[in-house]
CSV table of C-alpha atoms in Angstrom, one decimal:
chain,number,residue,atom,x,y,z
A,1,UNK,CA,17.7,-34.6,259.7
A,2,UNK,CA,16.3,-34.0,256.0
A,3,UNK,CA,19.0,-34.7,253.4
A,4,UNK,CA,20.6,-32.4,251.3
A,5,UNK,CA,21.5,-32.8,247.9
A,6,UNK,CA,25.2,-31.7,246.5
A,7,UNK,CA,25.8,-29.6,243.3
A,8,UNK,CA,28.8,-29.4,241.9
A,9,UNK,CA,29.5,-26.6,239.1
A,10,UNK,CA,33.0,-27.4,237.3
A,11,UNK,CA,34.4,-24.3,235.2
A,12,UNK,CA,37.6,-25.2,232.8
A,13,UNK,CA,39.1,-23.1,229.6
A,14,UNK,CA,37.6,-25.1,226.6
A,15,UNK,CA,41.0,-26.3,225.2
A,16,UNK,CA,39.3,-28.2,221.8
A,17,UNK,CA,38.9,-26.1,218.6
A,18,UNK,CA,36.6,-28.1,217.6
A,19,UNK,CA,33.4,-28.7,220.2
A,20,UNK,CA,29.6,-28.5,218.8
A,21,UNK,CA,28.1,-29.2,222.4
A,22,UNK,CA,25.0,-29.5,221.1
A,23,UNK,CA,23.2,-30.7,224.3
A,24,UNK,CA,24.7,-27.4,225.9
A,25,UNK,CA,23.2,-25.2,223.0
A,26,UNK,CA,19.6,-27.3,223.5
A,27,UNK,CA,19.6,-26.5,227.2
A,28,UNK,CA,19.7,-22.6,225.9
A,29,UNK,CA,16.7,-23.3,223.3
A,30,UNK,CA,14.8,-20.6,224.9
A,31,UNK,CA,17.9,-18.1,224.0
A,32,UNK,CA,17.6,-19.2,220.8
A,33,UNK,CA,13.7,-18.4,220.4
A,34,UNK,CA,14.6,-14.9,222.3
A,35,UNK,CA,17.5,-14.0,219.6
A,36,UNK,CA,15.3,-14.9,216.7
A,37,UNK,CA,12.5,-12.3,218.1
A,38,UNK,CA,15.1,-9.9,218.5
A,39,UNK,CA,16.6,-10.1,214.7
A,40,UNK,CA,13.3,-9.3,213.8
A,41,UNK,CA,12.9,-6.0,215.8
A,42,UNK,CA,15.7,-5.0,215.3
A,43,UNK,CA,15.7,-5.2,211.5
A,44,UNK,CA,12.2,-3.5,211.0
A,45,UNK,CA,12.4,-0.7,214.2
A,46,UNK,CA,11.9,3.0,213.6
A,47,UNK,CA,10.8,1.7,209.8
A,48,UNK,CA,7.3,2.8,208.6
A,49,UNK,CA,6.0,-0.4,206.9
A,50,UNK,CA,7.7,-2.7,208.9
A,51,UNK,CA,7.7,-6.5,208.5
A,52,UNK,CA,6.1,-5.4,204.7
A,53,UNK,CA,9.2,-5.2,203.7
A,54,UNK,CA,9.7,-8.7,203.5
A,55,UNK,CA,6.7,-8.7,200.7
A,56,UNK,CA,8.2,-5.8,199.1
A,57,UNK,CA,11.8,-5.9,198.4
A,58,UNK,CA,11.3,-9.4,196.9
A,59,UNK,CA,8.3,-8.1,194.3
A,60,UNK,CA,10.7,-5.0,193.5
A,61,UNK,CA,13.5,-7.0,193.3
A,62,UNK,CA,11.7,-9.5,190.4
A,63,UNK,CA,9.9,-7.2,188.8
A,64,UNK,CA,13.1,-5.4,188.0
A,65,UNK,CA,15.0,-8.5,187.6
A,66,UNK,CA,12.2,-9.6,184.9
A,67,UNK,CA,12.0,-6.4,183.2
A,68,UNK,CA,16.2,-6.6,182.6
A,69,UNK,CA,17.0,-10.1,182.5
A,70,UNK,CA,13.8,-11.3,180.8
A,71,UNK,CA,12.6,-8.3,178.9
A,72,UNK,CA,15.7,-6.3,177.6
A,73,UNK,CA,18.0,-9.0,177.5
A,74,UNK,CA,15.8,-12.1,176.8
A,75,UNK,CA,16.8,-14.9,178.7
A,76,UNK,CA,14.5,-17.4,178.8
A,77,UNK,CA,13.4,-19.6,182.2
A,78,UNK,CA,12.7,-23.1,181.0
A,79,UNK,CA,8.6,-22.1,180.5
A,80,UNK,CA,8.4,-20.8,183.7
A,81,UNK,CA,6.3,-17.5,184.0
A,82,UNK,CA,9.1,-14.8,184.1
A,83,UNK,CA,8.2,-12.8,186.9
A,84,UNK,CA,7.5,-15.9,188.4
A,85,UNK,CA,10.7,-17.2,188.4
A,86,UNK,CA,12.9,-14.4,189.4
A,87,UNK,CA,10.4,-14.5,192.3
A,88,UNK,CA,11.0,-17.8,193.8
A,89,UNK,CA,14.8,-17.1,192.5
A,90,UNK,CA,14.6,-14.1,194.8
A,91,UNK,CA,13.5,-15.5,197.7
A,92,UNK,CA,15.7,-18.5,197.6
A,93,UNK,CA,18.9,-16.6,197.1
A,94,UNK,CA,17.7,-13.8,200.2
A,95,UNK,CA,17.5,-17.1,202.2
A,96,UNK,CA,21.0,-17.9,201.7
A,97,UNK,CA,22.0,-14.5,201.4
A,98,UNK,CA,21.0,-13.5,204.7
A,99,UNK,CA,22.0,-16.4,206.3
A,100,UNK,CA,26.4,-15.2,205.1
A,101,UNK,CA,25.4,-11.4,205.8
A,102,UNK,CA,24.0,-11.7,208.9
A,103,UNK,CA,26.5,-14.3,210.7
A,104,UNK,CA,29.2,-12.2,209.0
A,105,UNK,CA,29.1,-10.0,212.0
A,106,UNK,CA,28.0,-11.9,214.4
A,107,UNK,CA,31.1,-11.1,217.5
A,108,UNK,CA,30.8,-7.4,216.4
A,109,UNK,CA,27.3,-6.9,216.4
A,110,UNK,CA,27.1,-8.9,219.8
A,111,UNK,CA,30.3,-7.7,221.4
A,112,UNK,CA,28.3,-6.0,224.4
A,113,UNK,CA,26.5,-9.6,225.1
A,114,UNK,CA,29.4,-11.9,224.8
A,115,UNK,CA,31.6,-9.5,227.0
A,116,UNK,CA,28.7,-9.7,229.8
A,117,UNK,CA,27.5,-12.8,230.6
A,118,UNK,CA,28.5,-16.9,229.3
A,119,UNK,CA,25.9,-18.7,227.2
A,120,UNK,CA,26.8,-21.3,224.4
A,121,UNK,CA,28.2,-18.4,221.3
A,122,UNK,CA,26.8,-21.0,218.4
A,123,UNK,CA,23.2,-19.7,219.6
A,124,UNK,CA,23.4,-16.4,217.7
A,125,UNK,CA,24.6,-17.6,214.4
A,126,UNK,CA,21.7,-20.5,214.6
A,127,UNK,CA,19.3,-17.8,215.9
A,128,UNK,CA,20.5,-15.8,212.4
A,129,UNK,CA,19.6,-18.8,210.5
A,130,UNK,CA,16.5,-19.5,211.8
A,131,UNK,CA,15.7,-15.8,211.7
A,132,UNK,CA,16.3,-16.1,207.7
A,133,UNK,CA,14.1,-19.6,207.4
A,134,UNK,CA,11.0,-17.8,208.8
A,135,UNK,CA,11.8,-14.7,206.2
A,136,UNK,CA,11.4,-17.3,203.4
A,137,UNK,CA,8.4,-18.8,204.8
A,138,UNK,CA,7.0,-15.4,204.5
A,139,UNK,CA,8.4,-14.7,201.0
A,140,UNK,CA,7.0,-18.2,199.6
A,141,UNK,CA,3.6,-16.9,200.9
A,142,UNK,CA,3.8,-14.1,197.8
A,143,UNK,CA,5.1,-17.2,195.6
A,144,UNK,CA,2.1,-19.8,196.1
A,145,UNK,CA,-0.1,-16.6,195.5
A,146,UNK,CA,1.4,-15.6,192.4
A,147,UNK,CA,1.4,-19.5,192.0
A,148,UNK,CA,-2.3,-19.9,192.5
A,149,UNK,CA,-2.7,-17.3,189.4
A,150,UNK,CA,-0.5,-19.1,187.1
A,151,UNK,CA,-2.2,-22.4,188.0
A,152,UNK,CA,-5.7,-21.5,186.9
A,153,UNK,CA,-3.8,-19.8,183.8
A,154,UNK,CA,-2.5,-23.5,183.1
A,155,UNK,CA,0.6,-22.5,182.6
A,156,UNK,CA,2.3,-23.7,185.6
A,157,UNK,CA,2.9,-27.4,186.5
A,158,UNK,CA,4.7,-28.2,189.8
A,159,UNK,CA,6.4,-30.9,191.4
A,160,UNK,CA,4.0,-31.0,194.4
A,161,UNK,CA,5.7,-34.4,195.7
A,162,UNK,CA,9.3,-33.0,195.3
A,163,UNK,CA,8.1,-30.3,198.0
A,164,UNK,CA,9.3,-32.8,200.4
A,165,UNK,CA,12.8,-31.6,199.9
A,166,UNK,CA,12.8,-28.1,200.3
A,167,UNK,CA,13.0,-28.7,204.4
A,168,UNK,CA,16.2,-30.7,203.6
A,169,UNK,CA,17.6,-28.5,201.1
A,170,UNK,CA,16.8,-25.1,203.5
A,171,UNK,CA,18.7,-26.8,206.3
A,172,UNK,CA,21.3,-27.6,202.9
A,173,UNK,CA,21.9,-24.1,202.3
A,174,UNK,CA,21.4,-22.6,206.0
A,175,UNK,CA,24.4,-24.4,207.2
A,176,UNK,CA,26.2,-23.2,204.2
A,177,UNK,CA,25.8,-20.1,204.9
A,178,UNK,CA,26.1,-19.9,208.3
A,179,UNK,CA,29.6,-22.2,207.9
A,180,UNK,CA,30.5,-19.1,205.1
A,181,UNK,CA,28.9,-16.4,207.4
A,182,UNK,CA,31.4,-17.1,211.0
A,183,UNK,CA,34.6,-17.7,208.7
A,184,UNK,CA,33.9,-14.0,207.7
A,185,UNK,CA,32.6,-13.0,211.3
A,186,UNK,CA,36.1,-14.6,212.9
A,187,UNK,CA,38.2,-12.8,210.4
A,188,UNK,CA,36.6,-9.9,210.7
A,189,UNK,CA,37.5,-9.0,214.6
A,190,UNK,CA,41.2,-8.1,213.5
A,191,UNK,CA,39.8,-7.1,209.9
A,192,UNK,CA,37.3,-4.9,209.9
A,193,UNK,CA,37.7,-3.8,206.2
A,194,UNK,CA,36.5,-7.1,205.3
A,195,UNK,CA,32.9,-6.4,206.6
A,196,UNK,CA,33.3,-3.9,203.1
A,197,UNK,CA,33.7,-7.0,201.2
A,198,UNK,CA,31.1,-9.0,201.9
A,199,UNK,CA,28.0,-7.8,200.4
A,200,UNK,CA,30.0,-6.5,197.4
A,201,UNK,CA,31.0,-10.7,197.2
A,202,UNK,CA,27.3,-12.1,197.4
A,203,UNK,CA,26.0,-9.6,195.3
A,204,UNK,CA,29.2,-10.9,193.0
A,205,UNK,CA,28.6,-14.8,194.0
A,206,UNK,CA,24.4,-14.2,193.4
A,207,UNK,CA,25.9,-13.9,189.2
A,208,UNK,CA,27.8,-17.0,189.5
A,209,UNK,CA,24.5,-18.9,190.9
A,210,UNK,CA,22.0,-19.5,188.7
A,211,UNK,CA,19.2,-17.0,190.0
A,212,UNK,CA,19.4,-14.6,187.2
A,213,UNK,CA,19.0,-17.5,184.6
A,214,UNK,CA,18.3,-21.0,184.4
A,215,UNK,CA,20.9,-23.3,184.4
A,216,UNK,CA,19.9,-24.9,181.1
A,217,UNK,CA,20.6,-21.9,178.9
A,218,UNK,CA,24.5,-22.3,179.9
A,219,UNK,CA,24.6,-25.6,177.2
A,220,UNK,CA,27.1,-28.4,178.1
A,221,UNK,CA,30.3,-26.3,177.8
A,222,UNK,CA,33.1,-25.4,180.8
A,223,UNK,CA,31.2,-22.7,181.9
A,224,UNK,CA,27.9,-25.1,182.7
A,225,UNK,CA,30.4,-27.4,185.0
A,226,UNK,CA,32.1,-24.0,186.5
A,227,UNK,CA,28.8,-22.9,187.6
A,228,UNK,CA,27.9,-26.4,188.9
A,229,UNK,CA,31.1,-26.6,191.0
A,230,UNK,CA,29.6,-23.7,193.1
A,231,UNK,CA,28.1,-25.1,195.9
A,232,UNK,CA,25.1,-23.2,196.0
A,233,UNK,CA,23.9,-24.0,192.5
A,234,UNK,CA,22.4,-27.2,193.5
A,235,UNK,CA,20.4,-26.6,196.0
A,236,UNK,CA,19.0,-23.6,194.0
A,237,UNK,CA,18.2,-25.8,190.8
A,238,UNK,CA,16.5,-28.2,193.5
A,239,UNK,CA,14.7,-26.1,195.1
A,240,UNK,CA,13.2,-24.6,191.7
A,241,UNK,CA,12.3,-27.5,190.9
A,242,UNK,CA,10.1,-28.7,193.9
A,243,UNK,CA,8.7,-25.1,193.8
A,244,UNK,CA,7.9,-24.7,190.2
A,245,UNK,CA,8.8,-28.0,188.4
A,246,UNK,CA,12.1,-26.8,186.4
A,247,UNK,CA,15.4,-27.4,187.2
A,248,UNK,CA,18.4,-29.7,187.0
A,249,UNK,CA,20.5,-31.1,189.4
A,250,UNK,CA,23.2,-33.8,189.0
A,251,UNK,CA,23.7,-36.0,191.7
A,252,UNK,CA,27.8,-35.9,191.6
A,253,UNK,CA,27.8,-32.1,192.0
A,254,UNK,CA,25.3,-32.5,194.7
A,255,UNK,CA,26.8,-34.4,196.5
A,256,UNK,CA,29.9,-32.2,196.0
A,257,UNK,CA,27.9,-29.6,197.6
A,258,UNK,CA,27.4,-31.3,200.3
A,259,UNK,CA,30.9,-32.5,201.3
A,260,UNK,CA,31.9,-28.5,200.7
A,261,UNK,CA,29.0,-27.4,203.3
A,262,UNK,CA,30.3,-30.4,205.9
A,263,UNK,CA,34.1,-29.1,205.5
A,264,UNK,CA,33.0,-25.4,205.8
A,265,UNK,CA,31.0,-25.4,208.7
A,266,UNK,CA,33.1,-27.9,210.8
A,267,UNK,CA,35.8,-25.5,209.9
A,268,UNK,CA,33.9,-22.7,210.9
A,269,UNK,CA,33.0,-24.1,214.1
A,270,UNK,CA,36.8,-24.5,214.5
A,271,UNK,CA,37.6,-21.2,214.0
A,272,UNK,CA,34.9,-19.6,215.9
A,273,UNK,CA,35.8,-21.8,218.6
A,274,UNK,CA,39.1,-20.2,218.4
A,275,UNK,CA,38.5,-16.6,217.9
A,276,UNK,CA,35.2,-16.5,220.7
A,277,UNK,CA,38.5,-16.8,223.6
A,278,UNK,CA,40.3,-13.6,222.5
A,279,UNK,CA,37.8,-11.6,220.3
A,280,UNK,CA,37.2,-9.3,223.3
A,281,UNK,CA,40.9,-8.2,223.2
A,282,UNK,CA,40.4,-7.0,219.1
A,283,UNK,CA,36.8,-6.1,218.9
């Protein structure tokens, strides 16, 4: 008589506000990968250029940004090439930008998936994240060609070594936002006029970051160490400087930044923990 083996499935209400069950969200790896093609359908469907957008909006974006901030009202950018910098500022704050907007509404945008069927929720808002990583990969390829020209100008000189921190400071800023992104997401399924708010706040929070302007021109006064306290303002002086070889970064208000990302996204895990039981009921 052949032997049979026994499976036992166990289903219990998750009672802990607080569970990553990150071996349950690798075992959906391949839901990931499928969410991640479909943020980027979805975003350039029924469009005429498409995924030329992504080229686009960031050259727009800097030449206008240059034209304003370095043209009319003359800020300078530590010797940097000016449209050069608002560039690789660009792309760096559309990173983190997109990472908030995007996991900002993530139980109302995938209401008619999570009332249908169980998989591990903390797929989407990774899937959103990695979504955004790839958009900067694609955005960086317009930086190290505008690079390229300002390299045989000589009037560029990189960091090429420090490049070995941008994977550490993308992951930085991606939890960030993603921690910032499903506090706003969990609030929003009771209220919606919040969803208002939040690209009116990260265009407001993209001013108190230094993308605009260098962080040098601020001098050594209160509104320098205001700036700094913002979380994202050192990883976006870091990252300028692995990518273009200007930037400061002190190490106390780094590693500030890094004890506010830790308490934000393990208390946005909490709260989407919370709010993924009964979102149905308000959504």
């Amino acid at each position: 008589m052949a032997e049979h083996s026994t499976y036992h499935t166990h289903i219990s209400a998750r009672h802990r506000m607080f569970d990553l069950n990150l071996r349950e969200v690798w075992r959906y790896r391949d839901l990931i990968v499928l969410f991640t093609k479909r943020n980027f359908t979805v975003s350039y469907k029924q469009t005429i250029l498409g995924p030329a957008w992504l080229f686009l909006t960031p050259l727009f974006t800097s030449i206008v940004h240059a034209f304003v901030f370095g043209g009319i009202a003359g800020i300078g950018t530590d010797g940097i090439p000016t449209f050069l910098f608002y560039l690789c500022s660009n792309a760096i704050w559309s990173y983190f930008a997109t990472c908030v907007i995007n996991n900002a509404n993530v139980f109302a945008a995938n209401a008619y998936v999570f009332g249908k069927v169980y998989f591990p929720r903390l797929t989407t808002p990774i899937s959103n994240v990695i979504s955004s990583i790839i958009r900067f990969g694609i955005q960086m390829v317009l930086v190290l060609a505008f690079m390229v020209w300002y390299l045989l100008q000589g009037t560029l000189h990189p960091n090429w070594l420090a490049w070995l921190v941008i994977p550490v400071e993308l992951v930085h800023l991606g939890i960030l936002g993603m921690g910032f992104g499903i506090i706003v997401s969990s609030l929003t399924t009771k209220y919606r006029d919040l969803t208002v708010l939040v690209d009116f706040g990260v265009s407001l929070w993209m001013y108190a970051t230094p993308i605009v302007y260098p962080l040098s021109t601020l001098g050594e006064g209160w509104m320098r160490t205001l700036i700094q306290v913002n979380p994202v303002t050192p990883s976006v002086e870091l990252l300028r400087y692995a990518i273009l070889g200007q930037g400061s970064c002190h190490p106390g208000f780094y590693a500030l930044s890094w004890a506010v990302t830790i308490l934000v996204a393990l208390g946005g895990i909490m709260i989407f923990n919370k709010v993924e039981r009964t979102f149905m009921d308000t959504v």
